[in-house]
Every structure is written in structure tokens, then in C-alpha cells.
N, C-alpha and C. Protein backbone atom coordinates (compact mmCIF):
# COMPACT_ATOMS: atom_id res chain seq x y z
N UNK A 1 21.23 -53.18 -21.20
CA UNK A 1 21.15 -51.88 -21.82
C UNK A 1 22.55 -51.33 -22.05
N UNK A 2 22.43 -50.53 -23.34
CA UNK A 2 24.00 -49.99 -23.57
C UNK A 2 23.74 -48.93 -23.66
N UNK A 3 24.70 -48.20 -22.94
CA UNK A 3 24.89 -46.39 -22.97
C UNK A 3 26.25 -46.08 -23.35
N UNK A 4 25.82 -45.11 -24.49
CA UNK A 4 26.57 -44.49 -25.34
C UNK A 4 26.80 -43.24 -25.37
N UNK A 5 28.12 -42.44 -24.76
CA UNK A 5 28.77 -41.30 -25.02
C UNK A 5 29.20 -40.32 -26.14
N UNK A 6 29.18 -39.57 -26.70
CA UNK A 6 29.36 -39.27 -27.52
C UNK A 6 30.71 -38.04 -27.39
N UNK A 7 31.49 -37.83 -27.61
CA UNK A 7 32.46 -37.02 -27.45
C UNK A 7 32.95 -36.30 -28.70
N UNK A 8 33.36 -35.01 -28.43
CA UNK A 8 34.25 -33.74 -29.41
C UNK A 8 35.16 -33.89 -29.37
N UNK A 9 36.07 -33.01 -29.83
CA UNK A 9 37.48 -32.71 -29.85
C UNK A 9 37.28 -31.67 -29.91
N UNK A 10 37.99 -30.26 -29.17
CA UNK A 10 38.62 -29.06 -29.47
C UNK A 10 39.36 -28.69 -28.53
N UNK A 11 39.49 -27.50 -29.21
CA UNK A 11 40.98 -27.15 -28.61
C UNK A 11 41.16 -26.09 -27.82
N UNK A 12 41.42 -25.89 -26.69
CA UNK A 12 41.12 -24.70 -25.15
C UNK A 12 41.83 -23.54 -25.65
N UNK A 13 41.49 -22.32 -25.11
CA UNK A 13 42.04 -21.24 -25.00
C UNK A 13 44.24 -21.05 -24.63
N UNK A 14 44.27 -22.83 -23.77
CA UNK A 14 45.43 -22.71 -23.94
C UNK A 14 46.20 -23.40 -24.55
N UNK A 15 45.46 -23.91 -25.37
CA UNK A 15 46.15 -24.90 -26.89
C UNK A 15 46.22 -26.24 -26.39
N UNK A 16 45.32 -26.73 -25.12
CA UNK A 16 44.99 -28.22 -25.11
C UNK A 16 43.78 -28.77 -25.51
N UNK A 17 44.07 -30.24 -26.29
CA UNK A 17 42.95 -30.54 -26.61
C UNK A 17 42.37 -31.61 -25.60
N UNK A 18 41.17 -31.15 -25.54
CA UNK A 18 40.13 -31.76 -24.82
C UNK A 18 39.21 -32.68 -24.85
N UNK A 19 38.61 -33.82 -24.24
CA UNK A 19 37.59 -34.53 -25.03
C UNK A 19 36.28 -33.60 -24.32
N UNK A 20 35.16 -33.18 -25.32
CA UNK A 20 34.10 -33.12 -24.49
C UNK A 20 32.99 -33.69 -24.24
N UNK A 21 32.41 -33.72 -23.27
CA UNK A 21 31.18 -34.77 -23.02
C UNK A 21 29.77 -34.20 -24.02
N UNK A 22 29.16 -34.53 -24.55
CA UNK A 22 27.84 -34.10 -25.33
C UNK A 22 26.80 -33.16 -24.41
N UNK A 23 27.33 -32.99 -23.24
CA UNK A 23 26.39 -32.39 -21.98
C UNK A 23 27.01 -31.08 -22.00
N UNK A 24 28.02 -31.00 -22.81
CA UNK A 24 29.20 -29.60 -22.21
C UNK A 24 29.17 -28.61 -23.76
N UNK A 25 28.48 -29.52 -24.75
CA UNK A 25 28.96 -28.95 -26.13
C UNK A 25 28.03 -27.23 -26.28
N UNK A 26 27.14 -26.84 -25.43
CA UNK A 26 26.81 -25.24 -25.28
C UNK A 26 27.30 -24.79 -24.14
N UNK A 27 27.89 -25.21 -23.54
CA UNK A 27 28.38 -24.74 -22.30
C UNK A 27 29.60 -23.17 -22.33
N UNK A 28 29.78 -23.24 -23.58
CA UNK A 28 30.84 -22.22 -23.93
C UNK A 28 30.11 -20.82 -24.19
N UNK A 29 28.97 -21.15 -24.52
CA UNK A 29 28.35 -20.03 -24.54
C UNK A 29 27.61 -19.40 -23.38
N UNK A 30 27.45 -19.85 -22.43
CA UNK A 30 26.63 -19.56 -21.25
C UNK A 30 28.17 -19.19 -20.32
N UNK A 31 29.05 -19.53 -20.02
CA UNK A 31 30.04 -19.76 -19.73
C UNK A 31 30.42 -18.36 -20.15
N UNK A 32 31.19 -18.03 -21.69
CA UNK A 32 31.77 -17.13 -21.50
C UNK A 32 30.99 -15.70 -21.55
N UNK A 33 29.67 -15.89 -21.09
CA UNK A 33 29.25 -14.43 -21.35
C UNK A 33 27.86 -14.02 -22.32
N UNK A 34 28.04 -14.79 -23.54
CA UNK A 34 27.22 -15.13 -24.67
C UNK A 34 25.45 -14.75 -24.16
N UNK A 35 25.35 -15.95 -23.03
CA UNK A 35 24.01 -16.22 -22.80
C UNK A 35 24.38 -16.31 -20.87
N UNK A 36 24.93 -15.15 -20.44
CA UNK A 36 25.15 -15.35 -19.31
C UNK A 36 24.67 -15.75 -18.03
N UNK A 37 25.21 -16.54 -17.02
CA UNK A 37 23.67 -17.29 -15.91
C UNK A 37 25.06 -17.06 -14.69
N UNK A 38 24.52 -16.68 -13.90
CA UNK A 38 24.78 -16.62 -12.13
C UNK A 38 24.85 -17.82 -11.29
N UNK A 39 24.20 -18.89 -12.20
CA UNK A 39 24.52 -20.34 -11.44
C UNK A 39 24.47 -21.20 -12.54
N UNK A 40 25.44 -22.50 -12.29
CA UNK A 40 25.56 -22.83 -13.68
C UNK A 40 25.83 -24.49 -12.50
N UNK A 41 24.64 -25.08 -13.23
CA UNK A 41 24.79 -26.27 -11.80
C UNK A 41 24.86 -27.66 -13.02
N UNK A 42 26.62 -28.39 -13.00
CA UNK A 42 26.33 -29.66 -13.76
C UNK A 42 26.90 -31.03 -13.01
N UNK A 43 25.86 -30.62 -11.89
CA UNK A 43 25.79 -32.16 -11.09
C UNK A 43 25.74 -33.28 -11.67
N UNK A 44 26.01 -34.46 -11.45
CA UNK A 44 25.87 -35.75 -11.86
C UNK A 44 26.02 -35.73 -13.37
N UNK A 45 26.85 -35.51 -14.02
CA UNK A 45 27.09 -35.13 -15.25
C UNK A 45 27.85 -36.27 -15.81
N UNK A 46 28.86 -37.12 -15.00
CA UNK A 46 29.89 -37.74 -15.32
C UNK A 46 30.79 -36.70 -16.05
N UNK A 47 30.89 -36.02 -15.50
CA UNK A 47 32.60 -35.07 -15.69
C UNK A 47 33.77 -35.38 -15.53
N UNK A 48 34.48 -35.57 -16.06
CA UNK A 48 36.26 -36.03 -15.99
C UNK A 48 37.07 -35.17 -15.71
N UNK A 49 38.29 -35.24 -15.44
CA UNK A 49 39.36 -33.90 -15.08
C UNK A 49 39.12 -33.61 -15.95
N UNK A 50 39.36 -34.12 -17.21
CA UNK A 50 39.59 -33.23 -18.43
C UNK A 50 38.43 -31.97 -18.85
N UNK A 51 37.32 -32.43 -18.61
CA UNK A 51 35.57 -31.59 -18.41
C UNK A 51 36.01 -30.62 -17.71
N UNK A 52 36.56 -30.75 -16.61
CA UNK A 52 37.17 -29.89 -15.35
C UNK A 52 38.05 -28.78 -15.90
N UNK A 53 38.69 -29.34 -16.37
CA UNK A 53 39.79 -28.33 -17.07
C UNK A 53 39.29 -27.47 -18.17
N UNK A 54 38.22 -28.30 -19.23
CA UNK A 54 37.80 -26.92 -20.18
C UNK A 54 36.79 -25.84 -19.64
N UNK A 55 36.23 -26.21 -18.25
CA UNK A 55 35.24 -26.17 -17.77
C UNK A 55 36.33 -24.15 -17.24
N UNK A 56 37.23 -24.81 -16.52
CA UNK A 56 38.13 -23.42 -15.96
C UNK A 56 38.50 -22.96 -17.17
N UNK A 57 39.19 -23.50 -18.15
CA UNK A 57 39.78 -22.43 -19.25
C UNK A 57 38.45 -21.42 -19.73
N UNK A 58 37.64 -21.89 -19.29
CA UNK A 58 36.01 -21.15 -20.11
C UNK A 58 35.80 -20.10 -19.03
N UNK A 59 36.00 -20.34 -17.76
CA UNK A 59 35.65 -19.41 -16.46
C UNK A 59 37.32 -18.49 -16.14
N UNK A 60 37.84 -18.86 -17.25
CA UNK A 60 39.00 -17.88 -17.20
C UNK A 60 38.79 -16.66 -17.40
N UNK A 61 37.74 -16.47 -18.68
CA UNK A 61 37.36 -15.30 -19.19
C UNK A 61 35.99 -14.91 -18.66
N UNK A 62 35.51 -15.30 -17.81
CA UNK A 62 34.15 -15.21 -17.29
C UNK A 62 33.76 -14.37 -15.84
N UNK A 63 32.80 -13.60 -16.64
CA UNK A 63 32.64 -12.48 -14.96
C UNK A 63 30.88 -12.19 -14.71
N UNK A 64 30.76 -13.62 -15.28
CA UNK A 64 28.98 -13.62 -14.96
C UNK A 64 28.75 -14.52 -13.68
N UNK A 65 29.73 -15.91 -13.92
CA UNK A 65 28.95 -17.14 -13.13
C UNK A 65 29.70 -16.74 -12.02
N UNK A 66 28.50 -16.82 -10.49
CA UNK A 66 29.00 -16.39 -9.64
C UNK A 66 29.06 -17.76 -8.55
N UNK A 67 27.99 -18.71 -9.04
CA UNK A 67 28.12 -20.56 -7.79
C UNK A 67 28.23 -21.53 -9.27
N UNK A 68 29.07 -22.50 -8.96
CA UNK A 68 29.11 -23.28 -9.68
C UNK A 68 28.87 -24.60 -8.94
N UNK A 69 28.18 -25.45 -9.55
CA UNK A 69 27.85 -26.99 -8.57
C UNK A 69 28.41 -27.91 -9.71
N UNK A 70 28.92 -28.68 -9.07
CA UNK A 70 29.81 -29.77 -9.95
C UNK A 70 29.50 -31.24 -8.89
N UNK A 71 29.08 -31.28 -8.19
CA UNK A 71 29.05 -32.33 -7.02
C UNK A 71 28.58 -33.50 -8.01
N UNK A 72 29.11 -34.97 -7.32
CA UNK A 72 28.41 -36.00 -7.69
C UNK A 72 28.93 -35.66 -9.42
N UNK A 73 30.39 -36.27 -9.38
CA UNK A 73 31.01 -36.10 -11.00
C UNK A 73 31.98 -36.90 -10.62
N UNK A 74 33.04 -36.94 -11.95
CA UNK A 74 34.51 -37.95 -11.66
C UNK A 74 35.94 -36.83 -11.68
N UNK A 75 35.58 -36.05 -11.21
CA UNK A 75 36.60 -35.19 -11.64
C UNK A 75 37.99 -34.87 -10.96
N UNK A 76 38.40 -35.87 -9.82
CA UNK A 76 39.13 -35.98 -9.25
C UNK A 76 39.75 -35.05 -8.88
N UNK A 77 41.35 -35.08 -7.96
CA UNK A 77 42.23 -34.31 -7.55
C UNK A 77 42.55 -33.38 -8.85
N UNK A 78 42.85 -34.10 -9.73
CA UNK A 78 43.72 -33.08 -10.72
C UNK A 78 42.61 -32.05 -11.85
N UNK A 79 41.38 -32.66 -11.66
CA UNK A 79 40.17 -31.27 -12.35
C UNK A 79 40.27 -30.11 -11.43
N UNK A 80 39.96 -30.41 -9.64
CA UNK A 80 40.20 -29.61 -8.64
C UNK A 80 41.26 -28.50 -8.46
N UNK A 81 42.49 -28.95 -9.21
CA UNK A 81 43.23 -28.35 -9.31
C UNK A 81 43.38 -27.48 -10.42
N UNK A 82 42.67 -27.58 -11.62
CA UNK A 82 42.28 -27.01 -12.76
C UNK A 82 41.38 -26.01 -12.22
N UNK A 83 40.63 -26.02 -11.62
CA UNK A 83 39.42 -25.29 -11.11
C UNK A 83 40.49 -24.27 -10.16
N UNK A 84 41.13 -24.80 -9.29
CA UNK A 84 41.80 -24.23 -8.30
C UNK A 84 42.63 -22.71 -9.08
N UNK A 85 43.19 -23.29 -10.00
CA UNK A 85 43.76 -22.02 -11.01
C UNK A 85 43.26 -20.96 -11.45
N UNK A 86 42.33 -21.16 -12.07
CA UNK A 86 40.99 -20.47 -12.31
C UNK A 86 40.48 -19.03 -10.96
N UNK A 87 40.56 -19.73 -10.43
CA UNK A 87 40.50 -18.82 -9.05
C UNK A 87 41.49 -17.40 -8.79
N UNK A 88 42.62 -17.66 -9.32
CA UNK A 88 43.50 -16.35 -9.26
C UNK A 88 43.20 -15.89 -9.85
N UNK A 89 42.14 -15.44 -11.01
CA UNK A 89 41.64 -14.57 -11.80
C UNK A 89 40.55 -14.76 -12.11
N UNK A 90 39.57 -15.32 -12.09
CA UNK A 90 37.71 -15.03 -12.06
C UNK A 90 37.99 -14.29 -10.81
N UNK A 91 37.05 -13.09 -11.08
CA UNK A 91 36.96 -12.18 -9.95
C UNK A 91 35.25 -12.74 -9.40
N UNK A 92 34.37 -13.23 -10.15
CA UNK A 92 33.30 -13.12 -9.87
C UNK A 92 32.53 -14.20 -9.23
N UNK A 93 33.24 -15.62 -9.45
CA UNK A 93 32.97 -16.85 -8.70
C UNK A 93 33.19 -16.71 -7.38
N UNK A 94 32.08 -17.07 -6.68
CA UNK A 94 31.86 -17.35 -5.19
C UNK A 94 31.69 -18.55 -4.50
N UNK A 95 31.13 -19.65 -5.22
CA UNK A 95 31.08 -21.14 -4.47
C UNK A 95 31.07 -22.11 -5.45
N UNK A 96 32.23 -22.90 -5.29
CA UNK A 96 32.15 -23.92 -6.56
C UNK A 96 31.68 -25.22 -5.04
N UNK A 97 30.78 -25.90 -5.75
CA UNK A 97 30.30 -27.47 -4.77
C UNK A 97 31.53 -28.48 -5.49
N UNK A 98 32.45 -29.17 -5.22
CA UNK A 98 33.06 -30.39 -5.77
C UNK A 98 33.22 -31.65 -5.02
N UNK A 99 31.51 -31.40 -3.90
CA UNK A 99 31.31 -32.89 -3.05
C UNK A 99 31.23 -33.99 -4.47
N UNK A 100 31.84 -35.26 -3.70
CA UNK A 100 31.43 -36.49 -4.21
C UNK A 100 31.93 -36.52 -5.45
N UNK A 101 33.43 -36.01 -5.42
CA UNK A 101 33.73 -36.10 -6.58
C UNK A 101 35.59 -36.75 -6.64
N UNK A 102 35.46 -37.80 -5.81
CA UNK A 102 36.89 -38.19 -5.67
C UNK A 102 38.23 -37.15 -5.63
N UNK A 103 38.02 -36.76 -4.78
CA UNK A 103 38.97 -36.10 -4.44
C UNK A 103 39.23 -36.35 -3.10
């Protein structure tokens, strides 16, 4: 069996471009407010740092999502640290999960 990804291109709030996964392509809207949710759970997603990173530039501007679950993804040390940033200014996030995710 072959499994096939499908990926975007655009471009973050801080002028990097990103690949995105086909799992993430409404995520901007729930995310910044649009269609707002209090838990926003994308376990087992196969997420990459890079997922990681548009994932915070989106929760930069965001004062809805309050738990985020990311567990069981690829998003290593350096998404963690993307996420980690994010944190000095979302006032409204309370528990991000980033078990099982190489770090």
C-alpha cells in the first residue's frame, strides 16, 4: 500500500514559508478565532517542526484555545521550541500535551 501526503505552501505571519500537512489546511480558522474551540486536539497527526511552528505563529494571535494536545507527532526539540515562544504572549493557553513526540 502507498500513502500519499499532500502538502501547501504559505507563508506565516512572520514571513516564513511553511510546508503544510492536508490535516492543518482549516486549522487557521479555528485557530485564529474565526470558528473558535477551547480544545484543539491534533494527536497522531504526523506533525513536523515545521506544523509546529505554523501551528504557534497561528496561536500568536489567539485568545480562544485554552489545551492543546499534540502527543504522538514528529515534532521534535525544535517545534517545542516554536511552541515554547508562543507562550510569552498567548495569554489564554493552559496545557499543551507534546508526549511522544521526540523530544
Amino acid at each position: 500500500t502507498t500513502t500519499t501526503t499532500t502538502t501547501t505552501t504559505t507563508t506565516t505571519t512572520t514571513g516564513d514559508v511553511t510546508s503544510i500537512p492536508k490535516d492543518l489546511r482549516g486549522l487557521a480558522q479555528r485557530i485564529r478565532g474565526v470558528e473558535p474551540v477551547e480544545l484543539l486536539d491534533l494527536s497522531s497527526k504526523k506533525l513536523s517542526p515545521d506544523s509546529a511552528r505554523y501551528i504557534a505563529s497561528l496561536l500568536a494571535s489567539n485568545n480562544s484555545t485554552k489545551e492543546l494536545k499534540l502527543s504522538d507527532n514528529k515534532i521534535g526539540a525544535g517545534g517545542a521550541c516554536h511552541l515554547a515562544e508562543v507562550l510569552k504572549t498567548n495569554q489564554s493557553l493552559c496545557s499543551i500535551d507534546l508526549s511522544s513526540n521526540c523530544i
